[in-house]
mmCIF file of C-alpha atoms and ligand atoms in Angstrom:
data_model
loop_
_atom_site.group_PDB
_atom_site.id
_atom_site.type_symbol
_atom_site.label_atom_id
_atom_site.label_comp_id
_atom_site.label_asym_id
_atom_site.label_seq_id
_atom_site.Cartn_x
_atom_site.Cartn_y
_atom_site.Cartn_z
ATOM 1 C CA MET A 1 -10.547 0.627 3.035
ATOM 2 C CA LEU A 2 -7.876 3.201 2.457
ATOM 3 C CA ILE A 3 -6.040 1.255 0.074
ATOM 4 C CA ARG A 4 -2.948 1.814 -2.150
ATOM 5 C CA ARG A 5 -3.627 -0.005 -5.495
ATOM 6 C CA PRO A 6 -0.975 -2.472 -6.381
ATOM 7 C CA ASN A 7 0.521 -0.115 -8.995
ATOM 8 C CA THR A 8 1.126 2.463 -6.298
ATOM 9 C CA ILE A 9 3.429 0.335 -4.227
ATOM 10 C CA LYS A 10 6.696 2.301 -3.945
ATOM 11 C CA PRO A 11 9.515 0.822 -5.997
ATOM 12 C CA SER A 12 11.498 0.701 -2.804
ATOM 13 C CA GLU A 13 9.116 -1.876 -1.400
ATOM 14 C CA ILE A 14 9.750 -4.216 -4.361
ATOM 15 C CA THR A 15 12.864 -6.381 -3.900
ATOM 16 C CA ASP A 16 15.300 -6.841 -6.609
ATOM 17 C CA GLU A 17 16.098 -10.293 -7.359
ATOM 18 C CA ALA A 18 19.749 -10.561 -6.115
ATOM 19 C CA VAL A 19 18.738 -9.055 -2.847
ATOM 20 C CA TYR A 20 15.874 -11.274 -2.744
ATOM 21 C CA ASN A 21 17.762 -14.429 -3.131
ATOM 22 C CA SER A 22 20.410 -13.662 -0.494
ATOM 23 C CA ARG A 23 17.648 -12.572 1.672
ATOM 24 C CA ARG A 24 15.926 -15.825 1.196
ATOM 25 C CA GLN A 25 19.043 -17.667 2.422
ATOM 26 C CA PHE A 26 19.332 -15.438 5.496
ATOM 27 C CA ILE A 27 15.625 -15.975 6.329
ATOM 28 C CA ALA A 28 15.912 -19.660 6.077
ATOM 29 C CA VAL A 29 18.856 -19.597 8.646
ATOM 30 C CA THR A 30 17.193 -17.237 10.805
ATOM 31 C CA ALA A 31 13.841 -19.250 10.726
ATOM 32 C CA LYS A 32 15.820 -22.514 11.758
ATOM 33 C CA THR A 33 17.517 -20.697 14.521
ATOM 34 C CA ALA A 34 14.292 -19.051 15.557
ATOM 35 C CA VAL A 35 12.704 -22.492 16.053
ATOM 36 C CA ALA A 36 15.468 -23.692 18.132
ATOM 37 C CA ALA A 37 15.413 -20.607 20.050
ATOM 38 C CA VAL A 38 11.708 -21.001 20.855
ATOM 39 C CA VAL A 39 12.492 -24.322 22.356
ATOM 40 C CA THR A 40 15.170 -23.058 24.557
ATOM 41 C CA GLY A 41 13.608 -19.714 25.411
ATOM 42 C CA THR A 42 16.313 -17.447 23.925
ATOM 43 C CA MET A 43 14.325 -15.962 20.905
ATOM 44 C CA SER A 44 14.336 -12.364 22.101
ATOM 45 C CA SER A 45 18.171 -12.487 22.421
ATOM 46 C CA VAL A 46 18.605 -14.165 19.006
ATOM 47 C CA LEU A 47 16.725 -11.282 17.365
ATOM 48 C CA GLY A 48 18.082 -8.823 19.501
ATOM 49 C CA LEU A 49 14.473 -7.657 20.353
ATOM 50 C CA GLN A 50 12.577 -7.276 23.424
ATOM 51 C CA ASN A 51 9.069 -6.040 23.976
ATOM 52 C CA ALA A 52 9.570 -3.918 26.952
ATOM 53 C CA GLN A 53 5.919 -3.019 27.308
ATOM 54 C CA ALA A 54 4.509 -6.414 27.491
ATOM 55 C CA ALA A 55 4.699 -8.238 30.947
ATOM 56 C CA LEU A 56 3.168 -11.440 29.391
ATOM 57 C CA SER A 57 5.410 -14.276 29.927
ATOM 58 C CA LEU A 58 5.129 -17.181 27.320
ATOM 59 C CA PRO A 59 5.768 -20.434 28.962
ATOM 60 C CA ASN A 60 5.440 -24.038 27.699
ATOM 61 C CA ILE A 61 5.116 -23.275 23.841
ATOM 62 C CA THR A 62 4.169 -26.500 21.889
ATOM 63 C CA LYS A 63 4.318 -27.127 18.178
ATOM 64 C CA SER A 64 0.906 -27.317 16.535
ATOM 65 C CA LYS A 65 -0.030 -29.527 13.755
ATOM 66 C CA TYR A 66 -1.953 -26.715 12.086
ATOM 67 C CA THR A 67 1.188 -25.306 10.549
ATOM 68 C CA VAL A 68 2.212 -24.547 6.898
ATOM 69 C CA GLU A 69 5.612 -25.696 5.820
ATOM 70 C CA GLU A 70 6.390 -22.417 3.992
ATOM 71 C CA GLU A 71 9.077 -19.927 4.038
ATOM 72 C CA GLN A 72 8.323 -17.397 6.721
ATOM 73 C CA THR A 73 8.105 -13.491 6.113
ATOM 74 C CA SER A 74 11.057 -11.955 7.702
ATOM 75 C CA PHE A 75 10.467 -10.555 11.305
ATOM 76 C CA LYS A 76 11.286 -7.141 9.988
ATOM 77 C CA ASP A 77 8.541 -7.104 7.352
ATOM 78 C CA VAL A 78 5.997 -8.672 9.851
ATOM 79 C CA THR A 79 6.631 -5.886 12.292
ATOM 80 C CA ARG A 80 7.208 -3.021 9.893
ATOM 81 C CA TYR A 81 4.608 -3.386 7.243
ATOM 82 C CA ASN A 82 1.270 -3.206 9.227
ATOM 83 C CA ASN A 83 -2.422 -2.306 9.082
ATOM 84 C CA PHE A 84 -3.501 -0.928 12.393
ATOM 85 C CA TYR A 85 -5.688 2.167 11.713
ATOM 86 C CA GLU A 86 -6.044 3.094 15.348
ATOM 87 C CA PHE A 87 -2.299 4.361 15.009
ATOM 88 C CA SER A 88 -1.934 5.275 11.335
ATOM 89 C CA THR A 89 -3.200 4.539 7.863
ATOM 90 C CA ASP A 90 0.369 4.215 6.673
ATOM 91 C CA LYS A 91 2.003 0.723 6.751
ATOM 92 C CA GLU A 92 5.084 1.939 8.353
ATOM 93 C CA GLY A 93 3.446 4.193 10.876
ATOM 94 C CA PRO A 94 2.041 1.739 13.528
ATOM 95 C CA ALA A 95 5.498 0.275 14.474
ATOM 96 C CA THR A 96 6.660 3.910 15.598
ATOM 97 C CA LEU A 97 3.371 5.251 16.875
ATOM 98 C CA ALA A 98 2.499 2.143 18.853
ATOM 99 C CA LYS A 99 5.920 2.099 20.698
ATOM 100 C CA ASN A 100 4.556 3.248 24.018
ATOM 101 C CA PHE A 101 1.209 1.585 23.869
ATOM 102 C CA LYS A 102 0.345 0.367 27.220
ATOM 103 C CA THR A 103 -0.613 -3.410 27.113
ATOM 104 C CA ASP A 104 -0.087 -4.123 30.826
ATOM 105 C CA PRO A 105 -2.425 -4.332 32.824
ATOM 106 C CA TRP A 106 -4.907 -5.573 30.093
ATOM 107 C CA THR A 107 -8.421 -6.417 31.019
ATOM 108 C CA LEU A 108 -10.533 -8.827 28.734
ATOM 109 C CA ARG A 109 -14.264 -9.260 29.059
ATOM 110 C CA ILE A 110 -16.090 -12.178 27.796
ATOM 111 C CA ASP A 111 -19.991 -11.994 27.995
ATOM 112 C CA GLY A 112 -23.199 -12.094 26.227
ATOM 113 C CA GLU A 113 -24.829 -15.291 25.532
ATOM 114 C CA VAL A 114 -22.787 -17.402 28.023
ATOM 115 C CA ASN A 115 -23.315 -19.040 31.349
ATOM 116 C CA LYS A 116 -20.040 -17.830 32.879
ATOM 117 C CA PRO A 117 -19.423 -14.296 31.918
ATOM 118 C CA ALA A 118 -16.111 -13.196 33.149
ATOM 119 C CA THR A 119 -13.447 -10.379 33.355
ATOM 120 C CA TYR A 120 -9.992 -11.623 33.164
ATOM 121 C CA GLN A 121 -6.492 -10.175 33.531
ATOM 122 C CA LEU A 122 -4.489 -11.132 30.399
ATOM 123 C CA GLU A 123 -2.086 -13.429 32.339
ATOM 124 C CA ASP A 124 -5.085 -15.409 34.144
ATOM 125 C CA PHE A 125 -6.814 -15.529 30.916
ATOM 126 C CA ILE A 126 -3.997 -17.327 29.082
ATOM 127 C CA LYS A 127 -2.892 -19.552 31.902
ATOM 128 C CA PRO A 128 -5.257 -22.518 31.527
ATOM 129 C CA HIS A 129 -4.581 -22.789 27.759
ATOM 130 C CA VAL A 130 -2.029 -24.473 25.780
ATOM 131 C CA LEU A 131 0.195 -22.022 23.991
ATOM 132 C CA GLU A 132 1.102 -23.206 20.436
ATOM 133 C CA GLU A 133 3.283 -22.146 17.721
ATOM 134 C CA ARG A 134 1.367 -22.047 14.415
ATOM 135 C CA ILE A 135 2.826 -20.995 11.096
ATOM 136 C CA TYR A 136 -0.134 -19.408 9.075
ATOM 137 C CA ARG A 137 -0.582 -17.540 5.941
ATOM 138 C CA LEU A 138 -2.118 -14.149 6.299
ATOM 139 C CA ARG A 139 -3.710 -12.811 3.114
ATOM 140 C CA CYS A 140 -4.740 -9.014 3.171
ATOM 141 C CA VAL A 141 -7.644 -7.856 1.102
ATOM 142 C CA GLU A 142 -5.139 -5.471 -0.397
ATOM 143 C CA ALA A 143 -3.726 -8.438 -2.351
ATOM 144 C CA TRP A 144 -0.500 -8.934 -0.399
ATOM 145 C CA SER A 145 0.252 -11.723 1.990
ATOM 146 C CA MET A 146 2.646 -13.092 4.485
ATOM 147 C CA VAL A 147 3.561 -16.286 6.439
ATOM 148 C CA ILE A 148 3.911 -15.669 10.097
ATOM 149 C CA PRO A 149 4.803 -17.997 13.026
ATOM 150 C CA TRP A 150 2.102 -16.979 15.560
ATOM 151 C CA LEU A 151 2.059 -17.970 19.238
ATOM 152 C CA GLY A 152 -1.612 -18.509 20.306
ATOM 153 C CA ILE A 153 -4.236 -20.430 22.069
ATOM 154 C CA SER A 154 -7.406 -22.034 20.564
ATOM 155 C CA LEU A 155 -10.399 -19.639 20.348
ATOM 156 C CA GLY A 156 -12.705 -22.516 20.615
ATOM 157 C CA ASP A 157 -11.172 -23.593 24.075
ATOM 158 C CA VAL A 158 -11.794 -20.042 25.310
ATOM 159 C CA ILE A 159 -15.355 -20.155 24.227
ATOM 160 C CA LYS A 160 -16.084 -23.520 25.707
ATOM 161 C CA ARG A 161 -14.710 -22.129 29.055
ATOM 162 C CA VAL A 162 -17.469 -19.546 29.405
ATOM 163 C CA GLU A 163 -20.229 -21.914 28.506
ATOM 164 C CA PRO A 164 -22.159 -20.484 25.363
ATOM 165 C CA THR A 165 -26.033 -20.709 25.772
ATOM 166 C CA SER A 166 -28.090 -22.141 22.983
ATOM 167 C CA LYS A 167 -28.648 -18.583 21.710
ATOM 168 C CA ALA A 168 -25.109 -18.064 21.061
ATOM 169 C CA LYS A 169 -24.885 -17.954 17.265
ATOM 170 C CA PHE A 170 -22.130 -15.391 16.743
ATOM 171 C CA VAL A 171 -19.045 -13.952 18.271
ATOM 172 C CA GLU A 172 -18.090 -10.407 18.308
ATOM 173 C CA PHE A 173 -14.855 -8.902 19.062
ATOM 174 C CA THR A 174 -13.955 -5.346 20.015
ATOM 175 C CA THR A 175 -10.689 -3.310 20.084
ATOM 176 C CA LEU A 176 -9.577 -1.117 22.797
ATOM 177 C CA HIS A 177 -11.102 2.523 22.394
ATOM 178 C CA ASP A 178 -8.547 4.910 23.834
ATOM 179 C CA PRO A 179 -7.958 7.963 21.452
ATOM 180 C CA VAL A 180 -5.277 9.343 23.860
ATOM 181 C CA GLN A 181 -3.094 6.366 23.246
ATOM 182 C CA MET A 182 -4.300 5.593 19.825
ATOM 183 C CA PRO A 183 -4.073 8.707 17.796
ATOM 184 C CA GLY A 184 -5.872 7.271 14.658
ATOM 185 C CA GLN A 185 -9.038 7.160 16.751
ATOM 186 C CA LYS A 186 -9.174 10.990 16.854
ATOM 187 C CA ARG A 187 -9.814 10.762 13.163
ATOM 188 C CA SER A 188 -13.079 9.422 11.804
ATOM 189 C CA VAL A 189 -11.501 7.270 8.980
ATOM 190 C CA LEU A 190 -13.563 4.263 10.714
ATOM 191 C CA ASP A 191 -16.496 3.960 13.241
ATOM 192 C CA TRP A 192 -14.406 3.414 16.409
ATOM 193 C CA PRO A 193 -13.982 1.044 18.195
ATOM 194 C CA TYR A 194 -12.997 -1.493 15.617
ATOM 195 C CA VAL A 195 -15.460 -4.465 15.800
ATOM 196 C CA GLU A 196 -15.137 -7.779 14.204
ATOM 197 C CA GLY A 197 -17.230 -11.039 14.149
ATOM 198 C CA LEU A 198 -17.487 -14.573 13.245
ATOM 199 C CA ARG A 199 -20.186 -17.113 13.070
ATOM 200 C CA ILE A 200 -19.978 -19.421 16.274
ATOM 201 C CA ASP A 201 -18.896 -22.506 14.090
ATOM 202 C CA GLU A 202 -16.039 -20.415 12.493
ATOM 203 C CA ALA A 203 -14.848 -19.297 15.961
ATOM 204 C CA MET A 204 -15.039 -22.880 17.179
ATOM 205 C CA HIS A 205 -13.127 -24.084 14.104
ATOM 206 C CA PRO A 206 -9.538 -25.451 15.352
ATOM 207 C CA LEU A 207 -7.742 -23.114 13.035
ATOM 208 C CA SER A 208 -9.164 -19.978 14.799
ATOM 209 C CA ILE A 209 -6.801 -18.580 17.369
ATOM 210 C CA LEU A 210 -6.120 -15.711 19.765
ATOM 211 C CA ALA A 211 -2.452 -14.783 19.272
ATOM 212 C CA VAL A 212 -0.289 -13.365 22.074
ATOM 213 C CA GLY A 213 3.016 -13.621 20.344
ATOM 214 C CA LEU A 214 4.889 -14.202 17.124
ATOM 215 C CA TYR A 215 8.337 -15.360 16.206
ATOM 216 C CA GLY A 216 8.754 -16.720 19.769
ATOM 217 C CA GLN A 217 8.174 -13.491 21.542
ATOM 218 C CA VAL A 218 5.314 -11.492 22.940
ATOM 219 C CA LEU A 219 3.258 -9.612 20.295
ATOM 220 C CA PRO A 220 4.659 -6.441 19.088
ATOM 221 C CA ASN A 221 2.490 -3.424 19.680
ATOM 222 C CA GLN A 222 1.896 -2.722 16.058
ATOM 223 C CA ASN A 223 0.871 -6.524 15.535
ATOM 224 C CA GLY A 224 -2.069 -6.238 17.998
ATOM 225 C CA ALA A 225 -0.580 -6.524 21.360
ATOM 226 C CA PRO A 226 -1.317 -8.038 23.879
ATOM 227 C CA ILE A 227 -4.004 -10.163 22.209
ATOM 228 C CA ARG A 228 -5.484 -10.429 18.785
ATOM 229 C CA LEU A 229 -7.603 -12.669 16.516
ATOM 230 C CA VAL A 230 -6.027 -14.770 13.810
ATOM 231 C CA VAL A 231 -8.438 -16.434 11.261
ATOM 232 C CA PRO A 232 -6.111 -17.665 8.483
ATOM 233 C CA TRP A 233 -8.698 -18.469 5.722
ATOM 234 C CA LYS A 234 -10.196 -14.928 5.979
ATOM 235 C CA TYR A 235 -8.819 -11.609 4.631
ATOM 236 C CA GLY A 236 -6.546 -10.067 7.277
ATOM 237 C CA PHE A 237 -9.153 -7.323 8.291
ATOM 238 C CA LYS A 238 -11.176 -10.069 10.305
ATOM 239 C CA SER A 239 -8.123 -10.707 12.434
ATOM 240 C CA ILE A 240 -8.829 -7.867 14.831
ATOM 241 C CA LYS A 241 -6.090 -6.556 17.105
ATOM 242 C CA SER A 242 -5.810 -5.465 20.785
ATOM 243 C CA ILE A 243 -9.042 -7.106 21.878
ATOM 244 C CA VAL A 244 -10.748 -5.916 25.086
ATOM 245 C CA ARG A 245 -14.158 -7.669 24.669
ATOM 246 C CA ILE A 246 -15.438 -11.056 23.339
ATOM 247 C CA ARG A 247 -19.343 -11.046 23.212
ATOM 248 C CA LEU A 248 -21.230 -14.045 22.150
ATOM 249 C CA THR A 249 -24.424 -12.943 20.348
ATOM 250 C CA GLU A 250 -27.690 -14.386 18.890
ATOM 251 C CA HIS A 251 -27.443 -11.741 15.881
ATOM 252 C CA GLN A 252 -24.747 -11.211 13.411
ATOM 253 C CA PRO A 253 -22.518 -8.518 14.742
ATOM 254 C CA LYS A 254 -22.233 -5.196 12.884
ATOM 255 C CA THR A 255 -18.655 -5.117 11.849
ATOM 256 C CA THR A 256 -16.502 -2.092 11.211
ATOM 257 C CA TRP A 257 -15.312 -2.755 7.600
ATOM 258 C CA ALA A 258 -18.907 -4.003 6.593
ATOM 259 C CA LEU A 259 -20.346 -0.856 7.917
ATOM 260 C CA SER A 260 -17.788 1.487 6.272
ATOM 261 C CA GLY A 261 -18.031 -0.101 2.832
ATOM 262 C CA PRO A 262 -20.767 -2.794 2.672
ATOM 263 C CA GLY A 263 -20.383 -3.214 -1.121
ATOM 264 C CA GLU A 264 -16.640 -3.909 -0.798
ATOM 265 C CA TYR A 265 -16.152 -5.746 2.617
ATOM 266 C CA GLY A 266 -18.411 -8.577 3.603
ATOM 267 C CA PHE A 267 -19.145 -10.198 6.939
ATOM 268 C CA TYR A 268 -17.552 -13.436 5.745
ATOM 269 C CA ALA A 269 -14.479 -12.004 3.986
ATOM 270 C CA ASN A 270 -13.188 -15.535 3.163
ATOM 271 C CA VAL A 271 -10.205 -15.431 0.738
ATOM 272 C CA ASN A 272 -11.632 -16.158 -2.508
ATOM 273 C CA PRO A 273 -9.797 -15.698 -5.812
ATOM 274 C CA ASN A 274 -13.195 -16.056 -7.747
ATOM 275 C CA VAL A 275 -14.852 -13.081 -6.073
ATOM 276 C CA ASP A 276 -13.151 -9.745 -6.973
ATOM 277 C CA HIS A 277 -13.126 -6.670 -4.764
ATOM 278 C CA PRO A 278 -15.208 -4.287 -6.690
ATOM 279 C CA ARG A 279 -12.032 -2.024 -7.319
ATOM 280 C CA TRP A 280 -9.292 -4.732 -8.013
ATOM 281 C CA SER A 281 -8.798 -8.510 -8.671
ATOM 282 C CA GLN A 282 -8.378 -11.059 -5.815
ATOM 283 C CA ALA A 283 -6.935 -13.645 -8.366
ATOM 284 C CA ARG A 284 -3.328 -12.971 -7.363
ATOM 285 C CA GLU A 285 -1.243 -11.623 -4.539
ATOM 286 C CA ARG A 286 2.148 -10.265 -3.709
ATOM 287 C CA ARG A 287 3.861 -12.353 -0.945
ATOM 288 C CA ILE A 288 5.840 -9.633 0.908
ATOM 289 C CA GLY A 289 9.525 -10.229 0.174
ATOM 290 C CA ASP A 290 8.706 -11.850 -3.105
ATOM 291 C CA PHE A 291 9.505 -10.502 -6.469
ATOM 292 C CA PHE A 292 6.725 -12.181 -8.487
ATOM 293 C CA LYS A 293 2.927 -12.402 -7.788
ATOM 294 C CA ARG A 294 1.466 -15.702 -7.032
ATOM 295 C CA LYS A 295 -2.082 -17.314 -7.459
ATOM 296 C CA THR A 296 -4.365 -16.601 -4.449
ATOM 297 C CA GLN A 297 -5.748 -20.013 -3.083
ATOM 298 C CA MET A 298 -9.378 -20.679 -2.321
ATOM 299 C CA TYR A 299 -9.863 -20.149 1.461
ATOM 300 C CA ASN A 300 -6.061 -18.908 1.401
ATOM 301 C CA GLY A 301 -5.113 -22.630 1.159
ATOM 302 C CA TYR A 302 -7.156 -23.922 3.921
ATOM 303 C CA ALA A 303 -10.138 -25.316 1.818
ATOM 304 C CA ASP A 304 -9.642 -28.857 2.979
ATOM 305 C CA GLU A 305 -10.229 -27.758 6.582
ATOM 306 C CA VAL A 306 -12.799 -25.046 6.196
ATOM 307 C CA ALA A 307 -14.819 -25.448 3.023
ATOM 308 C CA PRO A 308 -17.448 -27.625 4.584
ATOM 309 C CA LEU A 309 -18.376 -24.519 6.868
ATOM 310 C CA TYR A 310 -19.693 -22.864 3.690
ATOM 311 C CA ALA A 311 -21.342 -25.817 1.905
ATOM 312 C CA GLY A 312 -24.417 -24.670 -0.104
ATOM 313 C CA MET A 313 -23.737 -21.050 0.456
ATOM 314 C CA ASP A 314 -23.460 -18.601 -2.658
ATOM 315 C CA LEU A 315 -19.942 -17.112 -2.069
ATOM 316 C CA LYS A 316 -20.752 -14.338 -4.528
ATOM 317 C CA ARG A 317 -23.541 -13.317 -2.354
ATOM 318 C CA PHE A 318 -21.833 -14.074 1.114
ATOM 319 C CA TYR A 319 -18.416 -12.591 0.406
HETATM 320 N N1 LIG B 401 -7.451 -4.654 13.972
HETATM 321 C C1 LIG B 401 -7.496 -3.319 14.310
HETATM 322 N N2 LIG B 401 -8.064 -3.053 15.535
HETATM 323 N N3 LIG B 401 -7.293 -2.329 13.581
HETATM 324 C C2 LIG B 401 -6.910 -2.557 12.236
HETATM 325 O O1 LIG B 401 -6.790 -1.464 11.412
HETATM 326 N N4 LIG B 401 -6.279 -3.973 10.368
HETATM 327 C C3 LIG B 401 -6.631 -5.472 9.849
HETATM 328 C C4 LIG B 401 -6.158 -6.324 10.878
HETATM 329 N N5 LIG B 401 -6.790 -6.179 12.245
HETATM 330 C C5 LIG B 401 -6.691 -3.718 11.773
HETATM 331 C C6 LIG B 401 -6.972 -4.889 12.701
HETATM 332 C C7 LIG B 401 -6.061 -5.588 8.621
HETATM 333 S S1 LIG B 401 -6.631 -4.740 7.327
HETATM 334 C C8 LIG B 401 -4.864 -6.407 8.633
HETATM 335 S S2 LIG B 401 -4.434 -6.955 6.971
HETATM 336 C C9 LIG B 401 -4.243 -7.211 9.715
HETATM 337 O O2 LIG B 401 -4.830 -6.749 10.854
HETATM 338 C C10 LIG B 401 -2.792 -6.878 9.563
HETATM 339 O O3 LIG B 401 -2.208 -7.429 10.651
HETATM 340 P P1 LIG B 401 -0.618 -7.261 10.776
HETATM 341 O O4 LIG B 401 -0.260 -5.834 10.870
HETATM 342 O O5 LIG B 401 -0.253 -7.962 12.146
HETATM 343 O O6 LIG B 401 0.026 -7.920 9.614
#
């Protein structure tokens, strides 16, 4: 991964404490207003932001029990500090370069080891599902983290709908390949299209979601519009953006980062403070907006829910 080491973070990205404290108060108020706005459907106007490109409407949002009670990262940071290499390898690049990315119409294919393969238009794909607000931590392999209020649907429910066969052991996800719209794909920084994968039991876990929105509005393009994966106990690179295909497979998918740096990025990529990246420690992280670093938690704090999935596995080997 083209990674800036923590000591190369620009001073301008580190908030001074006074600004930080006043910002915390502001965020607390904004977050409360935001929750109220989700309920009344006025979120976009509260934040003064509309995603003109996305035609997806977000009806009937319910609150999920799978939510952390933690201060949310500001909307500005969530939408201005991004990893989306199809647009740029800079954090600030995707917000501008993805502005005109066309997400409507959007077709999603689900096939492979399933009895009911299907091609959906996004709106039809979402309709039968319950749209939930879930506040999750996202921990990047680069040792920074955020807390984001996603709007999403259960990935497990989607998979049940297409009826996996007994051979379905893994789930592979693929991002759109369109170098005209995604200028980063003209450069061979990665082997395009971006591919990610999960074991079927990880994909069926109730914490795994397909997100179509955040902060009460449709997903901004730079965050993976119109639909992206969110797996909160894994490093952020597993949460693949702008998905066009979900394929159930018998064999472990060849995933982009594992192909690009097999010694650095494993297939599992579970957040683990005890297994360092070969070039830096994973013991601590910088929560975006915070001044001080904090300790990284095993499975990003979701150990009670997901540790049983990995019982008996050597986590140093299956990193
Ligand atoms: N998906 C695609 N298609 N391309 C990418 O470059 N970056 C990953 C992940 N999904 C990436 C992607 C990484 S490294 C992270 S940390 C998260 O997206 C960042 O998500 P965010 O920008 O919404 O915070």
